[in-house]
mmCIF file of C-alpha atoms in Angstrom:
data_model
loop_
_atom_site.group_PDB
_atom_site.id
_atom_site.type_symbol
_atom_site.label_atom_id
_atom_site.label_comp_id
_atom_site.label_asym_id
_atom_site.label_seq_id
_atom_site.Cartn_x
_atom_site.Cartn_y
_atom_site.Cartn_z
ATOM 1 C CA MET A 161 15.763 -10.866 -18.334
ATOM 2 C CA CYS A 162 17.330 -14.021 -19.749
ATOM 3 C CA ARG A 163 15.270 -15.891 -22.283
ATOM 4 C CA ASN A 164 17.686 -18.741 -22.740
ATOM 5 C CA ILE A 165 18.838 -21.465 -20.396
ATOM 6 C CA LYS A 166 21.762 -23.478 -21.777
ATOM 7 C CA THR A 167 21.924 -27.254 -21.937
ATOM 8 C CA LEU A 168 24.384 -28.464 -19.302
ATOM 9 C CA HIS A 169 24.170 -32.255 -19.693
ATOM 10 C CA ASN A 170 26.887 -34.324 -21.364
ATOM 11 C CA PHE A 171 29.696 -31.809 -21.727
ATOM 12 C CA MET A 172 33.379 -32.380 -21.245
ATOM 13 C CA PRO A 173 34.429 -30.949 -18.900
ATOM 14 C CA PRO A 174 31.136 -31.279 -16.991
ATOM 15 C CA ALA A 175 29.079 -28.224 -16.049
ATOM 16 C CA THR A 176 30.485 -26.316 -13.111
ATOM 17 C CA GLU A 177 28.528 -25.446 -9.981
ATOM 18 C CA ASP A 178 28.532 -21.808 -11.148
ATOM 19 C CA GLU A 179 26.998 -22.772 -14.518
ATOM 20 C CA VAL A 180 24.266 -24.800 -12.809
ATOM 21 C CA ARG A 181 23.556 -21.929 -10.419
ATOM 22 C CA ALA A 182 23.419 -19.420 -13.299
ATOM 23 C CA SER A 183 20.845 -21.609 -15.067
ATOM 24 C CA ALA A 184 18.835 -21.928 -11.851
ATOM 25 C CA LEU A 185 18.908 -18.150 -11.439
ATOM 26 C CA GLN A 186 17.682 -17.677 -15.034
ATOM 27 C CA PHE A 187 14.888 -20.189 -14.411
ATOM 28 C CA VAL A 188 13.730 -18.504 -11.185
ATOM 29 C CA ARG A 189 13.919 -15.064 -12.830
ATOM 30 C CA LYS A 190 11.766 -16.300 -15.692
ATOM 31 C CA LEU A 191 9.194 -17.931 -13.404
ATOM 32 C CA SER A 192 8.961 -14.997 -11.010
ATOM 33 C CA GLY A 193 9.207 -12.203 -13.556
ATOM 34 C CA PHE A 194 11.864 -10.526 -11.387
ATOM 35 C CA SER A 195 15.437 -9.946 -12.439
ATOM 36 C CA LYS A 196 16.016 -8.655 -8.901
ATOM 37 C CA PRO A 197 13.294 -9.243 -6.310
ATOM 38 C CA SER A 198 12.067 -6.661 -3.818
ATOM 39 C CA LYS A 199 13.186 -6.963 -0.192
ATOM 40 C CA ALA A 200 9.809 -8.561 0.592
ATOM 41 C CA ASN A 201 10.423 -11.330 -1.982
ATOM 42 C CA GLU A 202 14.196 -11.664 -1.661
ATOM 43 C CA GLU A 203 14.201 -14.576 0.814
ATOM 44 C CA ALA A 204 11.740 -16.672 -1.231
ATOM 45 C CA PHE A 205 13.604 -15.842 -4.459
ATOM 46 C CA ASP A 206 17.027 -16.776 -3.027
ATOM 47 C CA ARG A 207 15.637 -19.983 -1.503
ATOM 48 C CA ALA A 208 14.135 -20.940 -4.881
ATOM 49 C CA VAL A 209 17.490 -20.362 -6.625
ATOM 50 C CA GLU A 210 19.262 -22.571 -4.060
ATOM 51 C CA ASP A 211 16.610 -25.319 -4.311
ATOM 52 C CA VAL A 212 16.596 -25.309 -8.124
ATOM 53 C CA THR A 213 20.419 -25.378 -8.148
ATOM 54 C CA ARG A 214 20.447 -28.400 -5.841
ATOM 55 C CA ILE A 215 17.802 -30.280 -7.861
ATOM 56 C CA ALA A 216 19.503 -29.411 -11.166
ATOM 57 C CA GLN A 217 22.847 -30.747 -9.880
ATOM 58 C CA GLU A 218 21.094 -33.929 -8.749
ATOM 59 C CA LEU A 219 19.463 -34.267 -12.166
ATOM 60 C CA LEU A 220 22.753 -33.796 -14.037
ATOM 61 C CA ARG A 221 24.478 -36.410 -11.830
ATOM 62 C CA SER A 222 21.619 -38.878 -12.407
ATOM 63 C CA LEU A 223 21.391 -38.642 -16.197
ATOM 64 C CA THR A 224 23.079 -41.229 -18.386
ATOM 65 C CA THR A 225 23.755 -41.315 -22.105
ATOM 66 C CA GLN A 226 25.540 -43.411 -24.697
ATOM 67 C CA ALA A 227 26.382 -40.294 -26.732
ATOM 68 C CA PRO A 228 29.943 -39.004 -26.624
ATOM 69 C CA PRO A 229 30.423 -35.849 -24.517
ATOM 70 C CA ARG A 230 29.858 -32.581 -26.365
ATOM 71 C CA ASP A 231 32.647 -30.095 -26.933
ATOM 72 C CA ARG A 232 31.840 -26.622 -25.589
ATOM 73 C CA GLU A 233 33.590 -24.748 -28.420
ATOM 74 C CA VAL A 234 31.845 -26.791 -31.131
ATOM 75 C CA GLU A 235 28.450 -26.218 -29.482
ATOM 76 C CA ALA A 236 29.152 -22.486 -29.112
ATOM 77 C CA GLY A 237 29.954 -22.298 -32.833
ATOM 78 C CA LYS A 238 26.686 -24.065 -33.684
ATOM 79 C CA ALA A 239 24.787 -21.613 -31.465
ATOM 80 C CA ARG A 240 26.406 -18.636 -33.233
ATOM 81 C CA ALA A 241 25.454 -20.093 -36.617
ATOM 82 C CA ARG A 242 21.829 -20.630 -35.482
ATOM 83 C CA SER A 243 21.725 -17.049 -34.217
ATOM 84 C CA ALA A 244 23.038 -15.737 -37.532
ATOM 85 C CA ILE A 245 20.290 -17.595 -39.387
ATOM 86 C CA ARG A 246 17.618 -16.487 -36.922
ATOM 87 C CA PHE A 247 18.602 -12.836 -36.868
ATOM 88 C CA GLY A 248 19.849 -12.580 -40.458
ATOM 89 C CA SER A 249 23.380 -11.517 -39.700
ATOM 90 C CA PRO A 250 26.739 -13.222 -40.136
ATOM 91 C CA PRO A 251 28.125 -15.063 -37.112
ATOM 92 C CA HIS A 252 29.567 -12.551 -34.650
ATOM 93 C CA SER A 253 33.184 -11.695 -35.192
ATOM 94 C CA HIS A 254 35.448 -9.977 -32.724
ATOM 95 C CA SER A 255 35.456 -6.641 -34.536
ATOM 96 C CA HIS A 256 33.055 -5.095 -36.969
ATOM 97 C CA SER A 257 31.696 -1.820 -38.281
ATOM 98 C CA HIS A 258 28.099 -0.890 -38.695
ATOM 99 C CA GLU A 259 25.909 2.147 -39.119
ATOM 100 C CA HIS A 260 23.516 3.476 -36.535
ATOM 101 C CA PRO A 261 20.274 5.343 -37.216
ATOM 102 C CA PRO A 262 20.750 9.140 -37.375
ATOM 103 C CA SER A 263 19.531 9.527 -33.788
ATOM 104 C CA LEU A 264 22.543 7.552 -32.556
ATOM 105 C CA HIS A 265 25.275 9.303 -34.528
ATOM 106 C CA PHE A 266 28.333 10.163 -32.526
ATOM 107 C CA GLY A 267 30.669 12.246 -34.602
ATOM 108 C CA VAL A 268 31.907 10.865 -37.910
ATOM 109 C CA ALA A 269 29.038 10.102 -40.311
ATOM 110 C CA GLY A 270 27.320 7.680 -37.946
ATOM 111 C CA GLU A 271 29.888 4.962 -38.343
ATOM 112 C CA HIS A 272 32.164 3.504 -35.727
ATOM 113 C CA SER A 273 33.866 0.257 -35.018
ATOM 114 C CA HIS A 274 34.443 -1.564 -31.795
ATOM 115 C CA THR A 275 35.952 -4.754 -30.516
ATOM 116 C CA HIS A 276 34.690 -7.304 -28.044
#
């Protein structure tokens, strides 16, 4: 279940409808405790996602600021740096090697590398 809803206000280009909906879905999941509701709760869950999406879009359209728009790439880099500090690892690179505990060894001495 998502623990993090991203800030969507004051970005250039502005948040897309899909980004607003994804945040609304995360919010409803968090409130309900369901990542996927049962059939009995599906209608209420879906309606809540639609309502939160609509209200969030209205909120984003209504907000004003004197601050210059934020750059998505710059903000993503800041988030990676905060994560590295929080979790004690270097900012994520596109390829890396690491060791797994013995229970996760797959072949050669427990080491492998992969790319993202």
